[in-house]
mmCIF file of C-alpha atoms in Angstrom:
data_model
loop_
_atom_site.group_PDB
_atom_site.id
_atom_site.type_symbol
_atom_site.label_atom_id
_atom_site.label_comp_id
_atom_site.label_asym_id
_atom_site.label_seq_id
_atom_site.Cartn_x
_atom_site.Cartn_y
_atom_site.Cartn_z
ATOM 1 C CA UNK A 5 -23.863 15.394 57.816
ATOM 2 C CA UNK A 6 -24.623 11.838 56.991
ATOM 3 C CA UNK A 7 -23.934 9.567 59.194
ATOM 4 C CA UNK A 8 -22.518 5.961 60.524
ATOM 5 C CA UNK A 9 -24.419 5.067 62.994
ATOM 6 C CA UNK A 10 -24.825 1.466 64.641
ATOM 7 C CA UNK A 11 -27.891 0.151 66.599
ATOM 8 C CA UNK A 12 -26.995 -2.465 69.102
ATOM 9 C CA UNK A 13 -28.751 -4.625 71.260
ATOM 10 C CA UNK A 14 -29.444 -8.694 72.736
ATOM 11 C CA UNK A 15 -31.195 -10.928 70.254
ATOM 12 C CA UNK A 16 -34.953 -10.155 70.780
ATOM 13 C CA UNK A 17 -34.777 -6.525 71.036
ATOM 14 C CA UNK A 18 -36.435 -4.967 68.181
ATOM 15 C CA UNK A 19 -33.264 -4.331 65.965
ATOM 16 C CA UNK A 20 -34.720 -5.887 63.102
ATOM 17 C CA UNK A 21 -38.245 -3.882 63.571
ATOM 18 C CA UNK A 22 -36.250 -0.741 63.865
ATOM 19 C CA UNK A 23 -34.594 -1.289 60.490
ATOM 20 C CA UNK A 24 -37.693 -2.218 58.812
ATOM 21 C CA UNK A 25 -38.959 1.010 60.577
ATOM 22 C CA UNK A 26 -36.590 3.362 59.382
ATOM 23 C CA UNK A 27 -36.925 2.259 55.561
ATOM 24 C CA UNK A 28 -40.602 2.188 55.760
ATOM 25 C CA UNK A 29 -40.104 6.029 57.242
ATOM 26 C CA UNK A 30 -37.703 6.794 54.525
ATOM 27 C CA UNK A 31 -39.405 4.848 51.459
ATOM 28 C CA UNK A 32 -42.325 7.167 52.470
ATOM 29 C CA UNK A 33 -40.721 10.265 51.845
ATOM 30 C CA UNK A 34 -40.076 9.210 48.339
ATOM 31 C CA UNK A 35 -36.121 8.270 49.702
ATOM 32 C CA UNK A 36 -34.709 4.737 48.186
ATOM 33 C CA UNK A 37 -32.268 2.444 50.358
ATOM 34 C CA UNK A 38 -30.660 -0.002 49.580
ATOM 35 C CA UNK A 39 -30.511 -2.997 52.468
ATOM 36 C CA UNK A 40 -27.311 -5.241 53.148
ATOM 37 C CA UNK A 41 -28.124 -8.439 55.812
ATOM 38 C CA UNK A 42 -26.310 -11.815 56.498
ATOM 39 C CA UNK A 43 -27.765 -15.139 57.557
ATOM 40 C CA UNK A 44 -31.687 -13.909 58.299
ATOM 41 C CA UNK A 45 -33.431 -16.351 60.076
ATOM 42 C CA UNK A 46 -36.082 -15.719 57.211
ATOM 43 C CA UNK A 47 -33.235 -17.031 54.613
ATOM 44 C CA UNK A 48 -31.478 -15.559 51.813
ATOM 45 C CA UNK A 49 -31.413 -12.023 51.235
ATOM 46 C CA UNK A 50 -34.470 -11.254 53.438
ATOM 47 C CA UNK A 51 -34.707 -8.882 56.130
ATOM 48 C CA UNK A 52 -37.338 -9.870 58.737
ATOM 49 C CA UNK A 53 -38.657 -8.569 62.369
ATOM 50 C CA UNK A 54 -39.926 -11.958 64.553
ATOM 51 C CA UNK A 55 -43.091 -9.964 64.623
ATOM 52 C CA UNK A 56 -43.751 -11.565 61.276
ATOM 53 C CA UNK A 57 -42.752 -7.975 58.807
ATOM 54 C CA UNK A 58 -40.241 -8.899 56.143
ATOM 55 C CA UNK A 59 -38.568 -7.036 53.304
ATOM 56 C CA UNK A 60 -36.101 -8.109 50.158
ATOM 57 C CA UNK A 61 -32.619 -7.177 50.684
ATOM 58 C CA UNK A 62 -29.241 -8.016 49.704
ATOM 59 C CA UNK A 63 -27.470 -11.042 50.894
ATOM 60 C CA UNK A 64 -23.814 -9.746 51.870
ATOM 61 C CA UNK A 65 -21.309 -12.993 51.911
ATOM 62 C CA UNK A 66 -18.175 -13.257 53.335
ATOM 63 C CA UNK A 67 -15.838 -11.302 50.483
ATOM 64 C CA UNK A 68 -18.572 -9.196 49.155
ATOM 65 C CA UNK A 69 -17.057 -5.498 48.556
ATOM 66 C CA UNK A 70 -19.920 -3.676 50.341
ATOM 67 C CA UNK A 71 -18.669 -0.054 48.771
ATOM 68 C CA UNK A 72 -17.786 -1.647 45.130
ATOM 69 C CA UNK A 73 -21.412 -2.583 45.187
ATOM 70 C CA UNK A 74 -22.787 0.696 45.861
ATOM 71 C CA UNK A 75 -20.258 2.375 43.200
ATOM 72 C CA UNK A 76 -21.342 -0.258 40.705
ATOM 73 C CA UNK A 77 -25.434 0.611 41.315
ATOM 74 C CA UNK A 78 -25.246 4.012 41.580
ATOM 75 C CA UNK A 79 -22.763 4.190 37.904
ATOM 76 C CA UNK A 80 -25.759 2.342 36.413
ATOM 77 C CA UNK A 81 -28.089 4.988 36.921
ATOM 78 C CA UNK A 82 -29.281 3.348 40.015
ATOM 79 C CA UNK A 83 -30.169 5.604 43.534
ATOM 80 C CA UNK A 84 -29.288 5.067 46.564
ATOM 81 C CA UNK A 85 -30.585 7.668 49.726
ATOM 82 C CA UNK A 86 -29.142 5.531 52.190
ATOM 83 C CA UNK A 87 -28.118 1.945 53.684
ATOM 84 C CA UNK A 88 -29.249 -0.016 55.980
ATOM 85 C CA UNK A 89 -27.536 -3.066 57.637
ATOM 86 C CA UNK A 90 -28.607 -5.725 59.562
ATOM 87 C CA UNK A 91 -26.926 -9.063 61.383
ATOM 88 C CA UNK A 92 -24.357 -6.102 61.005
ATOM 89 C CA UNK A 93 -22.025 -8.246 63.710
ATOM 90 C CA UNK A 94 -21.277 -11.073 60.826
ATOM 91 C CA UNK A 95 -19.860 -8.803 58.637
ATOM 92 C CA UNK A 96 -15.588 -8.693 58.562
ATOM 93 C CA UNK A 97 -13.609 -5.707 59.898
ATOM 94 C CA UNK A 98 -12.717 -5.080 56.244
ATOM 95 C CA UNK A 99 -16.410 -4.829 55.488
ATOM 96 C CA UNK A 100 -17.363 -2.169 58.083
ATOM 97 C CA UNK A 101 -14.385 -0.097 57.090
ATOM 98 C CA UNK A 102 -16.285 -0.225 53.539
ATOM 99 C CA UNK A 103 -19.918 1.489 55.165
ATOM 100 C CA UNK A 104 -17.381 4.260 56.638
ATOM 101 C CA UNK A 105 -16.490 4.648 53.368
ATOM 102 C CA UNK A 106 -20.031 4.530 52.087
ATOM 103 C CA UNK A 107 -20.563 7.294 54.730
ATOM 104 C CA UNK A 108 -17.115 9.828 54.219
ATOM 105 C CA UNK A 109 -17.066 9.180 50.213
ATOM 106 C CA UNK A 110 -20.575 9.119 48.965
ATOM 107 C CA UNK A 111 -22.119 10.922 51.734
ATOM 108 C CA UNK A 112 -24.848 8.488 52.563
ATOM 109 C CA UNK A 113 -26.071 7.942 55.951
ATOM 110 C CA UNK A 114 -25.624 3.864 56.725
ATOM 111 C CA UNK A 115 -27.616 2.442 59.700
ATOM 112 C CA UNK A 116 -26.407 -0.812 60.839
ATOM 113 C CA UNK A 117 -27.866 -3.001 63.641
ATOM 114 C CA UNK A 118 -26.273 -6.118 64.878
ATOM 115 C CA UNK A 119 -25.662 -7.562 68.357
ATOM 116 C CA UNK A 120 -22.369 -6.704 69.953
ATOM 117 C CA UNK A 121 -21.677 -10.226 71.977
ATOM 118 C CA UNK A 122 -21.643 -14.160 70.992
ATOM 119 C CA UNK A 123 -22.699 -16.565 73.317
ATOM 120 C CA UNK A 124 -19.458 -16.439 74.787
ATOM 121 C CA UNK A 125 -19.320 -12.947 75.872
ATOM 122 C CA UNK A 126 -16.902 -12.045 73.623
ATOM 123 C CA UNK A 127 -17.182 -9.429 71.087
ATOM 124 C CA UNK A 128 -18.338 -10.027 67.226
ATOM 125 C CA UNK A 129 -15.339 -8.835 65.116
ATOM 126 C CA UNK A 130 -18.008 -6.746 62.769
ATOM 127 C CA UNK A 131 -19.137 -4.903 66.205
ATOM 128 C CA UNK A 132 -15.864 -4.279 67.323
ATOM 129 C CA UNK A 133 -14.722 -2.672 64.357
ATOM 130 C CA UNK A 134 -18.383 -0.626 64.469
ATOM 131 C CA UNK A 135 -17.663 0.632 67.742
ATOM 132 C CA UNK A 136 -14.491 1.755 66.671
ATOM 133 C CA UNK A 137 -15.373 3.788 63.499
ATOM 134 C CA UNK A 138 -19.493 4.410 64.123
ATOM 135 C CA UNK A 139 -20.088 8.332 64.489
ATOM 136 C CA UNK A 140 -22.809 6.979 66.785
ATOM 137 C CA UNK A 141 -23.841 4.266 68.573
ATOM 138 C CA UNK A 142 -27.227 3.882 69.838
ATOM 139 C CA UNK A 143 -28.289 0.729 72.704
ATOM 140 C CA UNK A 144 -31.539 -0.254 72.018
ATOM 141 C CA UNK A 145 -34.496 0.915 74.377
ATOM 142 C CA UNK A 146 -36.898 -2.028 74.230
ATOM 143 C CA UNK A 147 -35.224 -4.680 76.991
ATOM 144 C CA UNK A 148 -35.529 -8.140 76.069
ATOM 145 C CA UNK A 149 -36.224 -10.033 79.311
ATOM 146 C CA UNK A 150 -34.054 -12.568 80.516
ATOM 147 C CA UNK A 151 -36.707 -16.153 82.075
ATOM 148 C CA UNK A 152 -36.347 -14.129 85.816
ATOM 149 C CA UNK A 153 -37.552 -11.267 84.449
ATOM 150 C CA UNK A 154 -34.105 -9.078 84.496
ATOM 151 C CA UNK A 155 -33.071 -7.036 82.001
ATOM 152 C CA UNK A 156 -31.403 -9.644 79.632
ATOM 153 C CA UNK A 157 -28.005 -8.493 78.620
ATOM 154 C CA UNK A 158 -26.145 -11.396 77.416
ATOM 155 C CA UNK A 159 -26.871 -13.830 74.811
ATOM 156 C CA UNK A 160 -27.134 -17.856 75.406
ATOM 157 C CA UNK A 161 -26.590 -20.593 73.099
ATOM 158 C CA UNK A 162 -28.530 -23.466 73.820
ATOM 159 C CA UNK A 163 -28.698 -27.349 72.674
ATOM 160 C CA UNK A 164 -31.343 -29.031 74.186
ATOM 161 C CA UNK A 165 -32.590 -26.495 76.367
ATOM 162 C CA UNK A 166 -28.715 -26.311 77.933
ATOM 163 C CA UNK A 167 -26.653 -23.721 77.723
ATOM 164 C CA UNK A 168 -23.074 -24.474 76.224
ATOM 165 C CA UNK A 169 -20.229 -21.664 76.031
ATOM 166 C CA UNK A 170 -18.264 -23.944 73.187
ATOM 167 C CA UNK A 171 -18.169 -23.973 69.349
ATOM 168 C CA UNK A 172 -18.110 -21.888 66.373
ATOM 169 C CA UNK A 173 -18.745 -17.915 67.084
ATOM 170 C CA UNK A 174 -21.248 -18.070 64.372
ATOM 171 C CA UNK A 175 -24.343 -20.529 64.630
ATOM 172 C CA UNK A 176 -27.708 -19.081 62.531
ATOM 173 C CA UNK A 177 -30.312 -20.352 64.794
ATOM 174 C CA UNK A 178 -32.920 -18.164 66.575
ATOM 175 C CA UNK A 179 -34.853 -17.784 70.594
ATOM 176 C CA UNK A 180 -38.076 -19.353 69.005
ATOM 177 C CA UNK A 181 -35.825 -23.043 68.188
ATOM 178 C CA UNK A 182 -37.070 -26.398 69.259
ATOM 179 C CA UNK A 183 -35.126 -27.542 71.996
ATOM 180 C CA UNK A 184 -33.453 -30.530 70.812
ATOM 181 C CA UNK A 185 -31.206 -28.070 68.436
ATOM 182 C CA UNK A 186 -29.234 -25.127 68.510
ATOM 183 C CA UNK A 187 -30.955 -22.445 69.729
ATOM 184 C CA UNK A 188 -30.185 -18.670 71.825
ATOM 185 C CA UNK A 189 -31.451 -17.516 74.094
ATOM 186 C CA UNK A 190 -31.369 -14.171 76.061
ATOM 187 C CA UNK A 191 -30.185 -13.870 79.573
ATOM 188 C CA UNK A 192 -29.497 -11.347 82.670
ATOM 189 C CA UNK A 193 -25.731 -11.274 83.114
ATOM 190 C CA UNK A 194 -26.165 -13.789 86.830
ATOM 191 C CA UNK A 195 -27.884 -16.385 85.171
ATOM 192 C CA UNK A 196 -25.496 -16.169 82.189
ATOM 193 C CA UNK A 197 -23.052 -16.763 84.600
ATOM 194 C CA UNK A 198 -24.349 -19.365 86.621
ATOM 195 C CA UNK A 199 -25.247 -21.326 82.517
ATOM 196 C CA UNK A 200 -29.002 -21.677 84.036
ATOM 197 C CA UNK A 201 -31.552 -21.185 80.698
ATOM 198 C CA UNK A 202 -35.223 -21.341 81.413
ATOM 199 C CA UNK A 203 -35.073 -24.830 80.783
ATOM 200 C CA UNK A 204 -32.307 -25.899 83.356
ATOM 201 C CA UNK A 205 -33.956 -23.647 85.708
ATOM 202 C CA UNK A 206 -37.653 -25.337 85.333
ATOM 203 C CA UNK A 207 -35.921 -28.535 85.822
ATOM 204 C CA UNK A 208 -33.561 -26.965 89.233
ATOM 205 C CA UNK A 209 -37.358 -25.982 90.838
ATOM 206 C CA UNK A 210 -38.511 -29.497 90.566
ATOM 207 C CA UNK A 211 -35.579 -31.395 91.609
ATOM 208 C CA UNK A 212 -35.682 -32.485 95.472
ATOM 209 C CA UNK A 213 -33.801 -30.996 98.279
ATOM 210 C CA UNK A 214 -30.650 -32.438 98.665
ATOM 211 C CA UNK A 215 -29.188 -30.120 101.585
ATOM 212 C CA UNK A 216 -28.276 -32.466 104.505
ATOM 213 C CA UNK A 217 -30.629 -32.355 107.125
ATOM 214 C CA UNK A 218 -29.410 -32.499 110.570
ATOM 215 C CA UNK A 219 -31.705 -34.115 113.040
ATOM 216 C CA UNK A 220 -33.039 -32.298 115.965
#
């Protein structure tokens, strides 16, 4: 039975390779997808992995009738085997509801990857609705590492190497940024907490001790 299944995971953990993955696997067998992303860090209507793979896809806007588009390719003589997704959390409730359609009314399997929290901790709309209507949902195995070596579960935004927990929910930027713009990075759940990036943190280990110190 095909299928809506979505891949989550921090920034930095391999969602993109996995998507490039599973079409290569697919393409192989002689299968043809058909790829849907948002706001790459590559640019417009790319799908790329940060270990440097990249792939065309189809740039899916705010608006864009994911399901119409399908209808419309696959009327034209066009094939489609399945669908793949990525930056899956930028996409609008409305949006999602359209791959479960994809999935219940032309009985293709859609596989879409996305992160499931902003720098705030608070969930993407697109993932929310995902959680809520994916047949499965699958956590990513490779860990990205947060700068203490944890398991990094939450994602940071950063502007000059400081983390800030205000402004717009969606900011394209990426964890390889120069520091004196917006940038993410991904952190264990304490230091999340506590706002201390790798940065801050470098800069906490050299500052002096300011503990009073009570004479003997």
């Amino acid at each position: 039975m095909p299928e809506l299944v979505f891949f989550s995971g921090t920034m930095d953990c391999g969602k993109s390779t996995l998507a490039l993955q599973i079409a290569h696997n697919r393409d192989a067998r002689g299968l043809q997808g058909v790829i849907f992303t948002r706001d790459d860090r590559a640019g417009t209507g790319k799908l790329s992995s940060r270990l440097g793979l990249v792939t065309e896809a189809v740039e899916a806007p705010e608006g864009m009738d994911l399901y119409a588009y399908l209808v419309d390719q696959l009327s034209q003589g066009g094939k489609a085997d399945y669908v793949i997704v990525d930056e899956a959390q930028f996409l609008a409730p409305v949006q999602i509801d359209q791959l479960a359609r994809i999935v219940d009314d032309l009985g293709l399997d859609v596989y879409a990857f996305g992160i499931t929290t902003d720098f705030r901790t608070k969930l993407f709309p697109g993932s929310q609705r995902l959680i809520e209507l994916a047949d499965r949902i699958e956590q990513l195995q490779v860990e990205a590492l947060c700068w203490c070596g944890a398991r990094a579960t939450h994602n940071a935004r950063t502007v000059g190497g400081h983390m800030v927990v205000e402004g717009e929910q969606v900011v394209v930027g990426d964890v390889n940024t120069a520091a004196e713009i917006v940038g993410y990075e991904v952190l264990c759940r304490r230091h999340h907490r506590r706002r201390m990036t790798s940065a801050s943190s470098r800069a906490a280990s050299l500052s002096p001790d300011v503990l009073p110190v009570t004479p003997a």
